[in-house]
Short mmCIF file of C-alpha atoms in Angstrom, two decimals:
data_model
loop_
_atom_site.label_atom_id
_atom_site.label_comp_id
_atom_site.label_asym_id
_atom_site.label_seq_id
_atom_site.Cartn_x
_atom_site.Cartn_y
_atom_site.Cartn_z
CA MET A 222 111.81 75.13 63.11
CA ALA A 223 110.37 76.30 66.37
CA THR A 224 110.80 79.91 67.37
CA THR A 225 111.95 80.78 70.95
CA HIS A 226 109.61 82.90 72.77
CA PRO A 227 111.13 86.48 73.26
CA PHE A 228 110.65 85.91 76.96
CA ASP A 229 112.85 82.77 77.03
CA GLN A 230 115.33 84.72 74.89
CA ALA A 231 115.48 87.44 77.58
CA ILE A 232 116.01 85.07 80.49
CA ASP A 233 118.36 82.63 78.60
CA LEU A 234 121.42 81.93 80.59
CA ARG A 235 124.48 79.92 79.50
CA ALA A 236 126.49 78.12 82.12
CA VAL A 237 130.03 79.03 82.05
CA ASP A 238 130.78 77.29 85.38
CA LYS A 239 128.96 75.68 88.30
CA GLY A 240 126.40 78.36 89.37
CA VAL A 241 127.86 80.93 86.99
CA TYR A 242 125.88 82.16 83.97
CA ALA A 243 126.37 84.45 81.13
CA GLY A 244 123.43 86.52 79.80
CA ALA A 245 122.48 89.66 77.98
CA THR A 246 119.76 92.07 77.83
CA THR A 247 117.49 92.12 74.75
CA PRO A 248 115.77 94.88 73.01
CA ALA A 249 112.31 93.13 73.15
CA TYR A 250 112.28 93.93 76.99
CA ALA A 251 113.97 97.32 76.94
CA ASN A 252 112.74 100.00 79.33
CA MET A 253 113.25 103.75 79.17
CA VAL A 254 116.80 102.96 80.44
CA GLY A 255 118.24 99.43 80.66
CA PRO A 256 116.02 96.24 80.81
CA PHE A 257 112.63 95.93 82.31
CA GLY A 258 113.01 95.20 86.09
CA GLY A 259 110.58 92.05 85.83
CA ILE A 260 113.07 90.49 83.50
CA THR A 261 115.87 91.16 85.90
CA ASN A 262 113.68 89.49 88.77
CA ALA A 263 113.11 86.43 86.22
CA VAL A 264 116.80 86.14 85.25
CA MET A 265 117.77 85.95 89.00
CA LEU A 266 115.29 83.49 89.60
CA ASN A 267 116.38 81.57 86.57
CA ALA A 268 119.95 81.18 87.69
CA ALA A 269 118.87 79.34 90.76
CA LEU A 270 116.28 77.29 88.87
CA LEU A 271 118.95 76.18 86.37
CA HIS A 272 121.53 75.39 89.11
CA PRO A 273 122.34 71.51 89.12
CA GLU A 274 121.55 71.32 92.91
CA ALA A 275 118.28 73.26 92.85
CA LEU A 276 115.61 71.61 95.17
CA GLY A 277 111.85 72.11 94.88
CA GLU A 278 110.15 75.19 93.77
CA PRO A 279 110.48 78.97 94.49
CA ILE A 280 108.67 80.19 97.61
CA ALA A 281 110.32 83.69 98.06
CA LEU A 282 112.43 85.84 95.99
CA THR A 283 114.05 89.30 96.85
CA VAL A 284 115.97 91.23 94.43
CA ASN A 285 117.79 94.43 95.32
CA PHE A 286 118.66 96.71 92.36
CA ALA A 287 122.01 98.06 93.23
CA SER A 288 122.68 100.14 90.17
CA PRO A 289 120.89 100.61 86.80
CA ILE A 290 121.54 97.54 84.62
CA ALA A 291 123.12 98.65 81.25
CA ASN A 292 122.07 97.23 77.95
CA GLY A 293 124.42 94.46 77.17
CA ALA A 294 126.14 91.29 78.69
CA PHE A 295 125.97 90.41 82.34
CA GLU A 296 126.99 87.53 84.55
CA VAL A 297 124.81 85.94 87.20
CA ARG A 298 126.19 83.81 90.14
CA ALA A 299 123.88 81.55 92.17
CA SER A 300 124.97 79.98 95.33
CA PRO A 301 123.09 77.59 97.70
CA MET A 302 123.84 78.97 101.07
CA ARG A 303 122.01 76.13 102.80
CA THR A 304 120.11 73.13 101.71
CA ASN A 305 117.83 71.25 104.28
CA ARG A 306 115.58 68.35 103.87
CA SER A 307 112.76 70.29 102.22
CA THR A 308 113.97 73.95 101.87
CA GLN A 309 117.02 75.60 100.13
CA HIS A 310 118.30 79.08 100.68
CA TRP A 311 119.99 80.80 97.79
CA PHE A 312 122.23 84.01 97.35
CA ILE A 313 122.45 85.41 93.74
CA ASN A 314 124.15 88.30 92.23
CA LEU A 315 124.39 89.99 88.86
CA SER A 316 127.46 91.87 87.68
CA GLN A 317 128.40 93.82 84.78
CA GLY A 318 132.16 94.70 84.12
CA GLY A 319 133.05 93.25 87.50
CA GLU A 320 130.62 95.55 89.44
CA VAL A 321 127.61 94.17 91.23
CA ALA A 322 124.51 95.55 89.77
CA ALA A 323 121.97 93.47 91.62
CA THR A 324 121.81 90.89 94.36
CA ALA A 325 119.10 88.48 95.35
CA THR A 326 118.00 85.86 97.85
CA ALA A 327 115.70 83.13 97.17
CA VAL A 328 114.01 80.38 99.10
CA PHE A 329 112.89 77.21 97.36
CA ALA A 330 111.00 74.38 99.00
CA GLN A 331 109.40 71.05 98.26
CA ARG A 332 105.66 71.69 99.01
CA ARG A 333 103.41 69.04 100.51
CA GLU A 334 99.48 69.17 100.23
CA THR A 335 98.13 70.57 103.55
CA TRP A 336 95.07 72.49 104.87
CA SER A 337 94.79 75.58 102.77
CA ALA A 338 92.82 78.84 102.67
CA GLN A 339 92.80 82.17 100.88
CA GLU A 340 92.14 84.91 103.26
CA ALA A 341 92.71 87.83 100.84
CA SER A 342 89.64 88.34 98.60
CA ALA A 343 90.03 87.53 94.85
CA PRO A 344 89.28 90.71 92.72
CA LEU A 345 85.54 90.97 92.30
CA SER A 346 83.98 89.97 88.99
CA LEU A 347 85.54 92.06 86.20
CA PRO A 348 84.91 92.12 82.40
CA VAL A 349 86.49 89.31 80.41
CA PRO A 350 89.67 90.53 78.70
CA ASP A 351 87.98 90.53 75.16
CA GLN A 352 85.40 93.20 76.65
CA LEU A 353 88.23 95.57 77.42
CA PRO A 354 90.56 97.51 74.97
CA ARG A 355 94.19 96.64 75.00
CA GLN A 356 96.08 99.34 76.54
CA PRO A 357 97.78 101.84 74.25
CA LEU A 358 101.43 101.24 73.27
CA GLN A 359 102.35 104.35 71.65
CA GLY A 360 105.16 106.26 73.45
CA ARG A 361 105.64 103.41 75.88
CA PRO A 362 108.81 101.36 76.34
CA ALA A 363 109.53 98.32 74.36
CA TRP A 364 108.66 95.71 76.99
CA VAL A 365 105.16 97.02 77.44
CA ARG A 366 104.56 95.48 73.86
CA ARG A 367 105.47 92.12 75.23
CA TYR A 368 102.47 92.05 77.54
CA ASP A 369 98.76 92.31 76.46
CA MET A 370 97.38 94.44 79.31
CA ARG A 371 93.68 95.31 79.66
CA PHE A 372 93.04 97.87 82.29
CA VAL A 373 89.76 97.91 84.43
CA LYS A 374 91.40 100.71 86.34
CA GLY A 375 94.62 102.39 87.04
CA ASP A 376 96.43 102.51 83.56
CA LEU A 377 99.01 105.30 83.25
CA PRO A 378 97.37 108.74 82.67
CA GLU A 379 96.23 109.74 79.23
CA ALA A 380 97.56 113.23 80.08
CA TRP A 381 100.35 114.10 82.32
CA ASP A 382 98.43 116.87 83.80
CA GLY A 383 99.70 116.89 87.30
CA ARG A 384 96.24 116.48 88.82
CA GLU A 385 97.09 114.44 92.01
CA GLN A 386 94.69 111.40 92.54
CA GLY A 387 93.79 110.05 95.97
CA ASP A 388 93.80 106.40 94.79
CA SER A 389 96.72 105.08 92.74
CA SER A 390 95.44 101.54 92.64
CA SER A 391 95.28 99.34 89.39
CA LEU A 392 93.32 96.37 88.20
CA LEU A 393 94.00 94.72 84.92
CA TRP A 394 94.23 91.56 82.99
CA ILE A 395 97.85 90.61 81.69
CA ARG A 396 99.23 88.16 79.48
CA ASP A 397 102.49 87.55 77.65
CA ASP A 398 102.51 88.60 74.14
CA PRO A 399 102.87 86.30 72.27
CA ALA A 400 100.85 84.06 74.66
CA ARG A 401 103.14 81.85 76.64
CA ASN A 402 102.33 79.10 79.38
CA LEU A 403 102.77 80.73 82.82
CA SER A 404 106.01 79.54 84.57
CA PHE A 405 107.79 80.62 87.84
CA THR A 406 109.97 83.00 85.72
CA SER A 407 107.19 84.49 83.69
CA LEU A 408 105.13 84.94 86.99
CA ALA A 409 108.18 86.77 88.45
CA ALA A 410 108.22 89.10 85.53
CA ILE A 411 104.54 89.82 85.74
CA ALA A 412 104.78 90.38 89.48
CA ASP A 413 106.95 93.52 88.61
CA SER A 414 104.79 94.68 85.47
CA PHE A 415 102.84 97.21 87.42
CA PHE A 416 103.47 100.85 86.49
CA PRO A 417 105.07 102.99 89.12
CA ARG A 418 102.21 104.06 91.60
CA VAL A 419 103.87 107.65 91.65
CA TYR A 420 102.89 108.19 87.98
CA ILE A 421 99.25 107.13 88.46
CA ARG A 422 98.89 109.22 91.84
CA ARG A 423 100.60 112.39 90.69
CA ARG A 424 100.15 112.19 86.75
CA ARG A 425 103.39 113.69 86.22
CA PRO A 426 106.67 111.87 85.00
CA SER A 427 109.66 111.68 87.38
CA PRO A 428 112.80 109.69 87.75
CA ILE A 429 112.13 106.45 89.58
CA GLY A 430 113.84 103.20 90.28
CA THR A 431 112.76 100.02 92.14
CA ILE A 432 115.39 99.50 94.90
CA SER A 433 114.10 96.24 96.54
CA LEU A 434 111.51 93.85 95.14
CA THR A 435 110.23 90.69 97.06
CA THR A 436 107.88 88.24 95.25
CA TYR A 437 106.17 85.32 97.05
CA PHE A 438 104.95 82.25 95.18
CA HIS A 439 101.72 80.72 96.11
CA ALA A 440 101.35 78.89 92.84
CA ASP A 441 102.97 75.47 92.54
CA ALA A 442 103.88 73.82 89.16
CA ALA A 443 100.36 72.18 89.08
CA LEU A 444 98.57 75.64 89.46
CA LEU A 445 100.86 77.11 86.72
CA ALA A 446 99.97 74.37 84.44
CA GLU A 447 96.19 74.76 85.17
CA GLN A 448 96.61 78.56 84.23
CA SER A 449 98.35 77.55 80.93
CA ASP A 450 98.54 80.49 78.57
CA ARG A 451 95.33 82.52 79.56
CA ALA A 452 95.47 86.12 80.99
CA VAL A 453 95.99 86.46 84.69
CA ILE A 454 94.62 89.25 86.92
CA GLY A 455 96.82 91.87 88.44
CA VAL A 456 96.16 94.21 91.30
CA ALA A 457 98.51 96.88 92.69
CA ARG A 458 98.19 99.51 95.19
CA ALA A 459 100.47 102.13 96.91
CA ILE A 460 101.01 101.87 100.69
CA ASN A 461 102.97 105.04 101.39
CA PHE A 462 105.16 107.66 99.47
CA ARG A 463 107.64 109.28 101.77
CA ASN A 464 110.78 111.34 101.51
CA GLY A 465 112.05 109.73 98.25
CA TYR A 466 110.89 106.10 98.58
CA PHE A 467 107.27 104.65 98.13
CA GLU A 468 105.99 101.15 98.76
CA GLN A 469 103.92 99.21 96.33
CA GLN A 470 102.08 96.00 96.95
CA ALA A 471 100.55 93.84 94.24
CA GLU A 472 99.07 90.50 93.78
CA VAL A 473 98.70 88.17 90.73
CA TRP A 474 95.41 85.93 90.61
CA SER A 475 94.42 83.26 88.26
CA ASP A 476 91.31 83.67 86.08
CA THR A 477 89.54 81.22 88.45
CA GLY A 478 90.49 83.18 91.51
CA GLN A 479 93.64 81.51 92.68
CA HIS A 480 96.22 83.61 94.28
CA LEU A 481 99.30 82.88 92.35
CA ALA A 482 101.79 85.40 93.67
CA SER A 483 102.29 88.68 95.84
CA SER A 484 105.04 91.24 95.28
CA GLN A 485 106.11 94.18 97.35
CA GLN A 486 108.76 96.78 96.40
CA MET A 487 110.28 99.99 97.69
CA VAL A 488 110.91 102.43 94.82
CA TYR A 489 113.12 105.62 94.70
CA TYR A 490 111.28 108.59 93.33
CA ARG A 491 112.29 112.13 92.82
CA ASP A 492 110.12 115.20 93.14
CA MET B 295 125.33 102.66 136.99
CA ALA B 296 122.89 102.73 134.11
CA THR B 297 121.44 99.46 133.23
CA THR B 298 121.42 98.23 129.64
CA HIS B 299 117.89 97.59 128.33
CA PRO B 300 117.38 93.91 127.53
CA PHE B 301 116.69 94.53 123.86
CA ASP B 302 120.12 96.30 123.68
CA GLN B 303 121.62 93.31 125.47
CA ALA B 304 119.86 90.88 122.89
CA ILE B 305 121.16 92.80 119.78
CA ASP B 306 124.59 93.57 121.27
CA LEU B 307 127.43 92.73 118.70
CA ARG B 308 131.13 92.82 119.29
CA ALA B 309 133.33 93.63 116.31
CA VAL B 310 135.94 90.88 115.83
CA ASP B 311 137.06 92.06 112.40
CA LYS B 312 135.91 94.55 109.97
CA GLY B 313 132.11 93.75 109.42
CA VAL B 314 132.39 90.55 111.54
CA TYR B 315 130.52 90.45 114.84
CA ALA B 316 130.16 88.11 117.69
CA GLY B 317 126.78 87.85 119.38
CA ALA B 318 124.67 85.52 121.48
CA THR B 319 121.14 84.84 122.18
CA THR B 320 119.57 86.03 125.54
CA PRO B 321 116.96 84.28 127.59
CA ALA B 322 115.01 87.62 127.81
CA TYR B 323 113.98 87.05 124.14
CA ALA B 324 113.72 83.20 124.08
CA ASN B 325 110.94 81.83 121.85
CA MET B 326 109.64 78.31 122.09
CA VAL B 327 112.64 77.06 120.36
CA GLY B 328 115.62 79.44 119.95
CA PRO B 329 115.34 83.24 119.85
CA PHE B 330 112.47 85.25 118.80
CA GLY B 331 112.56 85.95 115.10
CA GLY B 332 112.21 89.54 115.53
CA ILE B 333 115.58 89.76 117.45
CA THR B 334 117.34 87.95 114.63
CA ASN B 335 115.65 90.58 112.22
CA ALA B 336 117.34 93.34 114.50
CA VAL B 337 120.54 91.59 114.84
CA MET B 338 121.03 91.37 111.09
CA LEU B 339 120.23 95.13 110.81
CA ASN B 340 122.48 95.94 113.58
CA ALA B 341 125.53 94.33 111.97
CA ALA B 342 125.01 96.71 108.98
CA LEU B 343 124.30 99.59 111.18
CA LEU B 344 127.55 99.05 113.06
CA HIS B 345 129.62 98.81 110.03
CA PRO B 346 132.13 101.65 109.82
CA GLU B 347 131.11 102.14 106.20
CA ALA B 348 127.36 102.38 106.71
CA LEU B 349 125.78 105.13 104.86
CA GLY B 350 122.44 106.78 105.60
CA GLU B 351 119.44 104.87 107.17
CA PRO B 352 117.55 101.55 106.59
CA ILE B 353 114.99 101.43 103.81
CA ALA B 354 114.54 97.80 103.17
CA LEU B 355 115.76 94.55 105.02
CA THR B 356 115.01 90.89 104.09
CA VAL B 357 116.07 88.11 106.38
CA ASN B 358 115.97 84.38 105.34
CA PHE B 359 115.82 82.07 108.09
CA ALA B 360 117.80 78.95 106.81
CA SER B 361 117.58 76.95 109.93
CA PRO B 362 116.30 77.22 113.48
CA ILE B 363 118.93 79.38 115.47
CA ALA B 364 120.27 77.55 118.51
CA ASN B 365 120.49 79.27 121.98
CA GLY B 366 124.06 80.43 122.26
CA ALA B 367 126.79 82.24 120.32
CA PHE B 368 126.61 83.20 116.67
CA GLU B 369 128.70 85.10 114.37
CA VAL B 370 127.28 87.81 111.80
CA ARG B 371 129.20 89.20 108.82
CA ALA B 372 128.02 92.34 107.03
CA SER B 373 129.41 93.32 103.69
CA PRO B 374 128.52 96.38 101.77
CA MET B 375 128.00 94.93 98.11
CA ARG B 376 127.63 98.31 96.46
CA THR B 377 127.71 101.79 97.76
CA ASN B 378 126.34 104.71 95.56
CA ARG B 379 126.11 108.30 96.05
CA SER B 380 122.91 107.91 98.26
CA THR B 381 122.14 104.21 98.52
CA GLN B 382 124.12 101.35 99.83
CA HIS B 383 123.36 97.44 99.34
CA TRP B 384 124.20 94.92 101.99
CA PHE B 385 124.46 91.13 102.23
CA ILE B 386 124.66 89.83 105.78
CA ASN B 387 124.85 86.29 107.22
CA LEU B 388 124.56 84.75 110.40
CA SER B 389 126.25 81.62 111.17
CA GLN B 390 126.60 79.19 114.03
CA GLY B 391 129.47 76.48 114.48
CA GLY B 392 130.39 77.32 110.71
CA GLU B 393 126.93 76.75 109.31
CA VAL B 394 124.84 79.47 107.71
CA ALA B 395 121.66 79.91 109.83
CA ALA B 396 120.26 83.09 108.44
CA THR B 397 121.05 85.29 105.40
CA ALA B 398 119.89 88.91 104.74
CA THR B 399 119.98 91.78 102.28
CA ALA B 400 119.60 95.40 103.25
CA VAL B 401 119.36 98.59 101.56
CA PHE B 402 120.36 101.93 103.12
CA ALA B 403 119.64 105.39 101.72
CA GLN B 404 120.07 109.18 102.46
CA ARG B 405 116.71 110.38 102.15
CA ARG B 406 115.79 113.83 101.10
CA GLU B 407 112.51 115.73 101.99
CA THR B 408 110.06 115.39 98.99
CA TRP B 409 106.40 115.55 98.24
CA SER B 410 104.91 112.71 100.44
CA ALA B 411 101.57 110.90 100.76
CA GLN B 412 100.23 108.04 102.84
CA GLU B 413 97.92 106.20 100.68
CA ALA B 414 97.01 103.23 102.96
CA SER B 415 94.49 104.22 105.81
CA ALA B 416 95.94 104.55 109.35
CA PRO B 417 94.10 102.21 111.72
CA LEU B 418 90.77 103.78 112.67
CA SER B 419 90.20 105.33 116.14
CA LEU B 420 91.03 102.77 118.85
CA PRO B 421 90.85 103.02 122.58
CA VAL B 422 94.03 104.19 124.18
CA PRO B 423 96.29 101.58 125.68
CA ASP B 424 95.38 102.24 129.20
CA GLN B 425 91.75 101.29 128.40
CA LEU B 426 92.78 97.96 127.14
CA PRO B 427 94.00 95.00 129.28
CA ARG B 428 97.56 93.95 128.87
CA GLN B 429 97.61 90.48 126.97
CA PRO B 430 98.12 87.52 129.19
CA LEU B 431 101.52 86.26 129.69
CA GLN B 432 101.08 82.92 131.27
CA GLY B 433 102.07 79.97 129.16
CA ARG B 434 103.74 82.20 126.45
CA PRO B 435 107.36 82.30 125.61
CA ALA B 436 109.74 84.68 127.25
CA TRP B 437 110.08 87.22 124.47
CA VAL B 438 106.40 88.11 124.85
CA ARG B 439 107.08 89.53 128.31
CA ARG B 440 109.50 92.05 126.63
CA TYR B 441 106.36 93.53 124.91
CA ASP B 442 103.47 95.37 126.54
CA MET B 443 100.72 94.27 123.88
CA ARG B 444 97.16 95.41 124.11
CA PHE B 445 94.88 93.87 121.70
CA VAL B 446 91.86 95.49 120.12
CA LYS B 447 91.46 92.41 118.16
CA GLY B 448 93.15 89.05 117.09
CA ASP B 449 95.20 87.89 120.17
CA LEU B 450 96.03 84.36 120.52
CA PRO B 451 93.06 82.21 121.26
CA GLU B 452 92.18 81.72 124.94
CA ALA B 453 91.44 78.09 124.01
CA TRP B 454 92.89 76.00 121.33
CA ASP B 455 89.39 74.69 120.24
CA GLY B 456 90.24 74.19 116.61
CA ARG B 457 87.24 76.36 115.47
CA GLU B 458 88.39 77.74 112.36
CA GLN B 459 88.01 81.69 111.97
CA GLY B 460 87.35 83.47 108.82
CA ASP B 461 89.64 86.41 109.69
CA SER B 462 92.90 86.13 111.17
CA SER B 463 93.72 89.88 111.46
CA SER B 464 95.15 91.63 114.59
CA LEU B 465 95.03 95.09 115.83
CA LEU B 466 97.14 96.03 118.82
CA TRP B 467 99.13 98.55 120.73
CA ILE B 468 102.80 97.44 121.41
CA ARG B 469 105.49 98.88 123.27
CA ASP B 470 108.91 97.59 124.54
CA ASP B 471 108.78 96.54 128.23
CA PRO B 472 110.62 98.37 129.89
CA ALA B 473 109.68 101.25 127.71
CA ARG B 474 112.58 102.13 125.28
CA ASN B 475 112.82 104.85 122.65
CA LEU B 476 112.08 103.48 119.15
CA SER B 477 115.00 102.73 116.94
CA PHE B 478 115.47 101.19 113.56
CA THR B 479 116.48 97.94 115.34
CA SER B 480 113.48 97.96 117.85
CA LEU B 481 111.13 98.83 114.87
CA ALA B 482 112.62 95.73 113.03
CA ALA B 483 111.88 93.56 116.05
CA ILE B 484 108.36 94.78 116.31
CA ALA B 485 107.71 94.35 112.66
CA ASP B 486 108.12 90.69 113.26
CA SER B 487 105.99 90.55 116.76
CA PHE B 488 102.86 89.49 115.25
CA PHE B 489 101.76 85.99 116.23
CA PRO B 490 101.58 83.49 113.42
CA ARG B 491 98.17 84.12 111.55
CA VAL B 492 97.70 80.36 111.28
CA TYR B 493 97.08 80.05 115.02
CA ILE B 494 94.56 82.78 115.05
CA ARG B 495 92.93 81.28 112.06
CA ARG B 496 92.84 77.65 112.98
CA ARG B 497 92.91 77.96 116.86
CA ARG B 498 95.06 74.98 117.05
CA PRO B 499 98.88 74.78 117.65
CA SER B 500 101.26 73.34 114.90
CA PRO B 501 104.87 73.74 114.09
CA ILE B 502 105.67 76.95 112.08
CA GLY B 503 108.60 78.99 111.09
CA THR B 504 109.28 82.13 109.18
CA ILE B 505 111.31 81.41 106.33
CA SER B 506 111.57 84.88 104.58
CA LEU B 507 110.84 88.14 106.25
CA THR B 508 110.73 91.59 104.51
CA THR B 509 110.69 94.87 106.47
CA TYR B 510 110.31 98.28 104.88
CA PHE B 511 111.16 101.36 106.80
CA HIS B 512 109.01 104.56 106.14
CA ALA B 513 110.24 106.17 109.48
CA ASP B 514 113.58 108.07 109.38
CA ALA B 515 115.47 109.01 112.55
CA ALA B 516 113.29 112.23 113.00
CA LEU B 517 109.98 110.28 113.02
CA LEU B 518 111.52 107.69 115.35
CA ALA B 519 112.51 110.44 117.85
CA GLU B 520 108.97 111.91 117.56
CA GLN B 521 107.44 108.42 118.67
CA SER B 522 109.89 108.35 121.56
CA ASP B 523 108.95 105.46 123.97
CA ARG B 524 105.15 105.64 123.40
CA ALA B 525 103.24 102.57 122.18
CA VAL B 526 102.66 101.91 118.54
CA ILE B 527 100.02 100.45 116.63
CA GLY B 528 100.45 97.12 114.98
CA VAL B 529 98.13 95.70 112.24
CA ALA B 530 98.59 92.29 110.86
CA ARG B 531 96.76 90.14 108.32
CA ALA B 532 97.09 86.80 106.41
CA ILE B 533 96.86 86.86 102.63
CA ASN B 534 97.06 83.23 101.70
CA PHE B 535 97.67 79.74 103.30
CA ARG B 536 98.77 77.22 100.74
CA ASN B 537 100.38 73.74 100.90
CA GLY B 538 102.64 74.42 103.80
CA TYR B 539 103.43 78.21 103.51
CA PHE B 540 101.49 81.23 104.42
CA GLU B 541 101.85 84.84 103.73
CA GLN B 542 101.47 87.55 106.41
CA GLN B 543 101.29 91.13 105.82
CA ALA B 544 101.90 93.85 108.58
CA GLU B 545 102.13 97.45 109.29
CA VAL B 546 103.42 99.50 112.26
CA TRP B 547 101.88 102.98 112.88
CA SER B 548 102.77 105.81 115.16
CA ASP B 549 100.20 106.90 117.72
CA THR B 550 99.73 110.08 115.47
CA GLY B 551 98.87 107.98 112.47
CA GLN B 552 102.28 107.88 110.67
CA HIS B 553 103.20 104.91 108.91
CA LEU B 554 106.48 103.66 110.30
CA ALA B 555 107.27 100.40 108.71
CA SER B 556 105.58 97.47 106.77
CA SER B 557 106.60 93.68 107.07
CA GLN B 558 105.72 90.77 104.94
CA GLN B 559 106.63 87.16 105.54
CA MET B 560 106.26 83.72 104.25
CA VAL B 561 105.89 81.26 106.92
CA TYR B 562 106.16 77.46 106.95
CA TYR B 563 103.39 75.54 108.63
CA ARG B 564 102.51 72.00 109.28
CA ASP B 565 98.99 70.57 109.38
#
């Protein structure tokens, strides 16, 4: 009997009505408190993808984390707000015990082949994953074990020594563990797999929480299929930390230098 | 009698019920078709700002353009989806003739003073606005006249000669015309005032339309007050153009090098 990948278990949704889905957090993707945010990003997207009226492929997804998500059951509602000839606009919300815990909007589109050009530079040549050590897992939350991360730079500090860094950027290879073919949902999760920049910058732990996360999909189904289950390249940087909120930008690149996705987020932090 | 600034006229909303507002496009901010998108960005934000239950200041705003907005009247509904001790999550939608034309989410927060650090570099020393010519207005849509833009680089091409450029980034001074003290709403409009990167890259006109726009606010009310009505610095760049959608990133900086806002967007384009 085939075993379901833990990622597919984590984003599994059971339709209970049209556009209404029941789901639950899984221990495999637990964070320090509640589930890993990337799973919530993927769950919100999955609700729209599973909807019988879904049209085309995801282009943009914004998830707002309205409150910490508790371990356990949740309900997701996805509503197409407007469907045009080639684009579709979604509103999605996740609730627990009747209270909204996350909201999202998504845009889907049927793409056509056009003139194309990557203007941002793909990450410069970096060692292949096999030449880099896998990141240490000890003392890290469960979800980190579900990714094989190999850092070129910008892993979490080995010591929380409070020595502030000038540069909190990261560059790494990342792959689902066990390996899994890349999909829109797994790409959405990877787009939120970058450790909070404030930890790398300040080398001290503090309460943090993403409040708004936007993911743009440049990959279409064909590009995802090309990538298969090989590791992708992640790049993340901080833009600004100011009075309780910091901005993080990130990109996910294929191992052949194709830009697969961008993500931006505003993250709450406490001193 | 004091005259209302055309920007305030353009974003003016009249409450017709709790969280329900009537507004209308104005010729002063007309684009080629319908209103300038930055005005819609500001109108969506304004609906939440005007709501009697609004708490704190804007942190993040995502507007999805579900269909072209027609010149004329519209209705905006802003609903607080969840209000916490220091954060508040909004869903906003704009409709015309009973059809959804734009949706948005916003996060507001009460900020506290914390350790802060700008990690992205402020634009390098550039000539003061007086040393640069104002951008030409001839042949450009009405809204462009409502901004005094002085380009260091990356204005629209003088000739649509189809000579593809490798770099479509822009750097400019921008200020409301007439001058107006910077506010969250005017900053939201400026965050969408950058010409479509595909025009600068390809130097040929083609149908385009923003489909999803996210704005992050790093400025709080005190920083806006410091900026007063002086010109701000805008930086915009393209990340990737692929099969009908391109990504643009932009930042708005104060004239003293403070990061005021970031914006990202996915824009539809046709060959």
